[in-house]
């Protein structure tokens, strides 16, 4: 999958090589760690190093490149966005392509991160760019709530699945109310 994605944008982790023994891949080093820990730990930085705009557009640029390759990431979350310092700025790099897929159906059974999976993809067992769009929305929730898990007010996976199945049937206004009720937007409305 990493070979298919290739280069093309600075916002995707670069594969430097393949290791035969023990089997593995060699990736570029991202000294600032993952975005979730970076924002959860409130690491010191200034807006010239990392702004919300740069963060959001970096992730969007990386996902655009992935989707142009007819791929879906399928696990887009702040934990899978790494930060690399380059020239005094922190660059967001999409990583962890272990759940990536080509096309709209999975050939294998995988354990999925339910809170980052769109209701429609859960219902129809499908994958694709719409799933990654939902995942990007979940990243926004994580960033704007200082690293909190999306739908953090729901304590079990079954509660999340029940909410998602109900969202499919709701009007846009009802969806907005339910999503706000299921998250802690105390910092940003």
mmCIF file of C-alpha atoms in Angstrom:
data_model
loop_
_atom_site.group_PDB
_atom_site.id
_atom_site.type_symbol
_atom_site.label_atom_id
_atom_site.label_comp_id
_atom_site.label_asym_id
_atom_site.label_seq_id
_atom_site.Cartn_x
_atom_site.Cartn_y
_atom_site.Cartn_z
ATOM 1 C CA UNK A 1 0.000 0.000 0.000
ATOM 2 C CA UNK A 2 2.823 2.404 0.876
ATOM 3 C CA UNK A 3 4.378 1.861 -2.562
ATOM 4 C CA UNK A 4 1.072 2.631 -4.294
ATOM 5 C CA UNK A 5 0.709 5.875 -2.327
ATOM 6 C CA UNK A 6 4.274 6.908 -3.131
ATOM 7 C CA UNK A 7 5.413 10.496 -2.732
ATOM 8 C CA UNK A 8 3.631 13.459 -4.199
ATOM 9 C CA UNK A 9 2.982 15.403 -1.009
ATOM 10 C CA UNK A 10 4.884 16.271 2.138
ATOM 11 C CA UNK A 11 1.815 15.330 4.184
ATOM 12 C CA UNK A 12 2.212 11.560 3.918
ATOM 13 C CA UNK A 13 4.834 9.633 5.873
ATOM 14 C CA UNK A 14 7.641 8.539 3.559
ATOM 15 C CA UNK A 15 8.680 4.909 3.286
ATOM 16 C CA UNK A 16 12.466 4.782 3.123
ATOM 17 C CA UNK A 17 12.855 1.062 2.637
ATOM 18 C CA UNK A 18 11.958 -2.497 3.511
ATOM 19 C CA UNK A 19 13.782 -4.574 6.111
ATOM 20 C CA UNK A 20 13.911 -8.320 5.479
ATOM 21 C CA UNK A 21 15.090 -9.647 8.868
ATOM 22 C CA UNK A 22 13.125 -9.071 10.966
ATOM 23 C CA UNK A 23 10.438 -8.157 8.415
ATOM 24 C CA UNK A 24 9.363 -4.532 8.543
ATOM 25 C CA UNK A 25 9.361 -1.174 6.857
ATOM 26 C CA UNK A 26 11.615 1.796 7.472
ATOM 27 C CA UNK A 27 9.787 5.128 7.685
ATOM 28 C CA UNK A 28 11.002 8.689 8.039
ATOM 29 C CA UNK A 29 11.437 9.873 11.627
ATOM 30 C CA UNK A 30 8.844 12.313 12.968
ATOM 31 C CA UNK A 31 10.407 13.841 16.059
ATOM 32 C CA UNK A 32 7.258 15.493 17.444
ATOM 33 C CA UNK A 33 5.254 12.254 17.736
ATOM 34 C CA UNK A 34 1.576 11.866 16.954
ATOM 35 C CA UNK A 35 -0.972 14.678 16.824
ATOM 36 C CA UNK A 36 -3.199 13.192 19.557
ATOM 37 C CA UNK A 37 -0.421 13.174 22.165
ATOM 38 C CA UNK A 38 0.871 16.521 20.966
ATOM 39 C CA UNK A 39 -2.460 18.230 21.629
ATOM 40 C CA UNK A 40 -3.405 16.130 24.687
ATOM 41 C CA UNK A 41 -0.143 17.019 26.422
ATOM 42 C CA UNK A 42 -0.488 20.644 25.280
ATOM 43 C CA UNK A 43 3.108 20.688 24.018
ATOM 44 C CA UNK A 44 4.571 24.158 23.762
ATOM 45 C CA UNK A 45 4.513 25.668 20.317
ATOM 46 C CA UNK A 46 3.567 28.897 18.612
ATOM 47 C CA UNK A 47 1.268 29.537 15.669
ATOM 48 C CA UNK A 48 4.261 29.940 13.354
ATOM 49 C CA UNK A 49 5.288 26.349 14.155
ATOM 50 C CA UNK A 50 1.797 24.814 13.908
ATOM 51 C CA UNK A 51 -1.458 26.642 13.262
ATOM 52 C CA UNK A 52 -4.883 25.031 13.061
ATOM 53 C CA UNK A 53 -5.044 26.129 9.436
ATOM 54 C CA UNK A 54 -1.736 24.437 8.569
ATOM 55 C CA UNK A 55 -2.756 21.321 10.466
ATOM 56 C CA UNK A 56 -6.148 21.019 8.757
ATOM 57 C CA UNK A 57 -4.868 21.828 5.266
ATOM 58 C CA UNK A 58 -1.940 19.431 5.689
ATOM 59 C CA UNK A 59 -4.260 16.550 6.531
ATOM 60 C CA UNK A 60 -6.592 17.500 3.669
ATOM 61 C CA UNK A 61 -3.651 17.632 1.225
ATOM 62 C CA UNK A 62 -2.472 14.186 2.305
ATOM 63 C CA UNK A 63 -5.949 12.688 2.055
ATOM 64 C CA UNK A 64 -6.514 14.241 -1.362
ATOM 65 C CA UNK A 65 -3.347 12.533 -2.591
ATOM 66 C CA UNK A 66 -4.439 9.180 -1.103
ATOM 67 C CA UNK A 67 -7.903 9.415 -2.687
ATOM 68 C CA UNK A 68 -6.418 10.292 -6.083
ATOM 69 C CA UNK A 69 -4.675 6.897 -5.903
ATOM 70 C CA UNK A 70 -8.159 5.289 -5.543
ATOM 71 C CA UNK A 71 -7.380 4.335 -1.941
ATOM 72 C CA UNK A 72 -9.049 4.894 1.398
ATOM 73 C CA UNK A 73 -7.055 5.230 4.631
ATOM 74 C CA UNK A 74 -9.885 3.747 6.773
ATOM 75 C CA UNK A 75 -8.301 4.736 10.101
ATOM 76 C CA UNK A 76 -7.915 8.492 9.895
ATOM 77 C CA UNK A 77 -7.500 9.715 13.471
ATOM 78 C CA UNK A 78 -5.214 12.130 15.330
ATOM 79 C CA UNK A 79 -3.204 9.112 16.594
ATOM 80 C CA UNK A 80 -2.315 8.347 12.948
ATOM 81 C CA UNK A 81 -1.116 11.830 12.036
ATOM 82 C CA UNK A 82 2.547 12.365 12.886
ATOM 83 C CA UNK A 83 4.334 15.698 13.275
ATOM 84 C CA UNK A 84 7.753 16.336 11.827
ATOM 85 C CA UNK A 85 9.757 19.470 12.470
ATOM 86 C CA UNK A 86 11.105 20.974 9.257
ATOM 87 C CA UNK A 87 12.585 24.444 9.097
ATOM 88 C CA UNK A 88 11.009 25.548 12.379
ATOM 89 C CA UNK A 89 7.512 24.382 11.336
ATOM 90 C CA UNK A 90 5.647 21.233 12.298
ATOM 91 C CA UNK A 91 4.368 19.316 9.269
ATOM 92 C CA UNK A 92 1.375 16.961 9.652
ATOM 93 C CA UNK A 93 2.058 13.586 8.021
ATOM 94 C CA UNK A 94 -0.575 10.892 7.594
ATOM 95 C CA UNK A 95 0.711 7.508 8.732
ATOM 96 C CA UNK A 96 -0.414 3.962 9.623
ATOM 97 C CA UNK A 97 -1.845 2.513 6.441
ATOM 98 C CA UNK A 98 -2.521 -0.906 7.969
ATOM 99 C CA UNK A 99 -6.284 -0.662 7.425
ATOM 100 C CA UNK A 100 -6.131 1.013 3.992
ATOM 101 C CA UNK A 101 -8.302 -0.375 1.223
ATOM 102 C CA UNK A 102 -8.699 -0.242 -2.527
ATOM 103 C CA UNK A 103 -12.307 -0.036 -3.686
ATOM 104 C CA UNK A 104 -15.402 -0.056 -1.487
ATOM 105 C CA UNK A 105 -15.487 -3.525 0.133
ATOM 106 C CA UNK A 106 -13.112 -5.259 2.503
ATOM 107 C CA UNK A 107 -11.801 -8.704 1.606
ATOM 108 C CA UNK A 108 -10.853 -9.523 5.180
ATOM 109 C CA UNK A 109 -12.377 -9.121 8.612
ATOM 110 C CA UNK A 110 -10.612 -6.447 10.648
ATOM 111 C CA UNK A 111 -11.138 -4.887 14.033
ATOM 112 C CA UNK A 112 -12.370 -1.367 13.329
ATOM 113 C CA UNK A 113 -12.121 1.855 15.353
ATOM 114 C CA UNK A 114 -15.902 2.335 15.694
ATOM 115 C CA UNK A 115 -15.830 5.954 16.902
ATOM 116 C CA UNK A 116 -13.917 6.960 13.752
ATOM 117 C CA UNK A 117 -16.133 4.935 11.378
ATOM 118 C CA UNK A 118 -19.034 6.641 9.635
ATOM 119 C CA UNK A 119 -22.529 5.321 10.360
ATOM 120 C CA UNK A 120 -23.060 4.373 6.712
ATOM 121 C CA UNK A 121 -19.781 2.457 6.494
ATOM 122 C CA UNK A 122 -20.645 0.534 9.660
ATOM 123 C CA UNK A 123 -24.111 -0.280 8.391
ATOM 124 C CA UNK A 124 -23.099 -1.435 4.918
ATOM 125 C CA UNK A 125 -19.592 -2.745 5.742
ATOM 126 C CA UNK A 126 -18.155 -0.442 3.095
ATOM 127 C CA UNK A 127 -15.053 1.722 2.924
ATOM 128 C CA UNK A 128 -13.951 4.616 0.755
ATOM 129 C CA UNK A 129 -13.400 8.381 0.738
ATOM 130 C CA UNK A 130 -16.651 9.100 2.673
ATOM 131 C CA UNK A 131 -15.241 7.072 5.568
ATOM 132 C CA UNK A 132 -12.113 9.236 5.548
ATOM 133 C CA UNK A 133 -14.242 12.401 5.466
ATOM 134 C CA UNK A 134 -15.980 11.201 8.658
ATOM 135 C CA UNK A 135 -12.546 10.397 10.120
ATOM 136 C CA UNK A 136 -11.408 13.945 9.339
ATOM 137 C CA UNK A 137 -14.465 15.250 11.204
ATOM 138 C CA UNK A 138 -13.408 13.123 14.166
ATOM 139 C CA UNK A 139 -9.909 14.625 13.980
ATOM 140 C CA UNK A 140 -11.528 18.071 14.196
ATOM 141 C CA UNK A 141 -13.361 16.925 17.345
ATOM 142 C CA UNK A 142 -10.083 15.625 18.792
ATOM 143 C CA UNK A 143 -8.133 18.803 18.022
ATOM 144 C CA UNK A 144 -10.806 21.258 19.150
ATOM 145 C CA UNK A 145 -11.320 19.330 22.401
ATOM 146 C CA UNK A 146 -7.632 18.978 23.314
ATOM 147 C CA UNK A 147 -7.263 15.315 22.376
ATOM 148 C CA UNK A 148 -10.494 13.929 23.766
ATOM 149 C CA UNK A 149 -11.941 10.872 22.066
ATOM 150 C CA UNK A 150 -14.869 11.552 19.707
ATOM 151 C CA UNK A 151 -18.230 10.773 21.316
ATOM 152 C CA UNK A 152 -16.463 10.542 24.659
ATOM 153 C CA UNK A 153 -19.735 10.815 26.589
ATOM 154 C CA UNK A 154 -20.706 7.383 25.249
ATOM 155 C CA UNK A 155 -18.961 4.761 27.369
ATOM 156 C CA UNK A 156 -19.458 1.575 25.348
ATOM 157 C CA UNK A 157 -19.029 0.549 21.742
ATOM 158 C CA UNK A 158 -22.667 -0.542 21.674
ATOM 159 C CA UNK A 159 -23.795 2.965 22.670
ATOM 160 C CA UNK A 160 -21.725 4.426 19.811
ATOM 161 C CA UNK A 161 -23.154 1.935 17.296
ATOM 162 C CA UNK A 162 -26.709 2.648 18.493
ATOM 163 C CA UNK A 163 -26.162 6.408 18.092
ATOM 164 C CA UNK A 164 -24.677 5.916 14.623
ATOM 165 C CA UNK A 165 -27.557 3.728 13.440
ATOM 166 C CA UNK A 166 -29.997 6.369 14.696
ATOM 167 C CA UNK A 167 -28.040 9.179 12.973
ATOM 168 C CA UNK A 168 -28.780 7.595 9.592
ATOM 169 C CA UNK A 169 -32.515 8.195 10.116
ATOM 170 C CA UNK A 170 -32.307 11.722 11.580
ATOM 171 C CA UNK A 171 -32.757 15.117 9.987
ATOM 172 C CA UNK A 172 -29.611 17.300 9.742
ATOM 173 C CA UNK A 173 -30.770 19.385 12.717
ATOM 174 C CA UNK A 174 -31.397 16.278 14.844
ATOM 175 C CA UNK A 175 -27.960 14.929 13.882
ATOM 176 C CA UNK A 176 -26.277 18.154 14.986
ATOM 177 C CA UNK A 177 -28.014 18.033 18.378
ATOM 178 C CA UNK A 178 -27.104 14.355 18.974
ATOM 179 C CA UNK A 179 -23.459 14.852 17.973
ATOM 180 C CA UNK A 180 -23.106 17.870 20.267
ATOM 181 C CA UNK A 181 -24.774 15.960 23.134
ATOM 182 C CA UNK A 182 -22.325 13.061 22.689
ATOM 183 C CA UNK A 183 -19.185 15.211 22.874
ATOM 184 C CA UNK A 184 -17.710 17.804 25.228
ATOM 185 C CA UNK A 185 -17.456 20.963 23.207
ATOM 186 C CA UNK A 186 -16.784 23.104 26.255
ATOM 187 C CA UNK A 187 -13.827 24.895 24.651
ATOM 188 C CA UNK A 188 -15.270 25.569 21.239
ATOM 189 C CA UNK A 189 -19.038 25.718 21.581
#
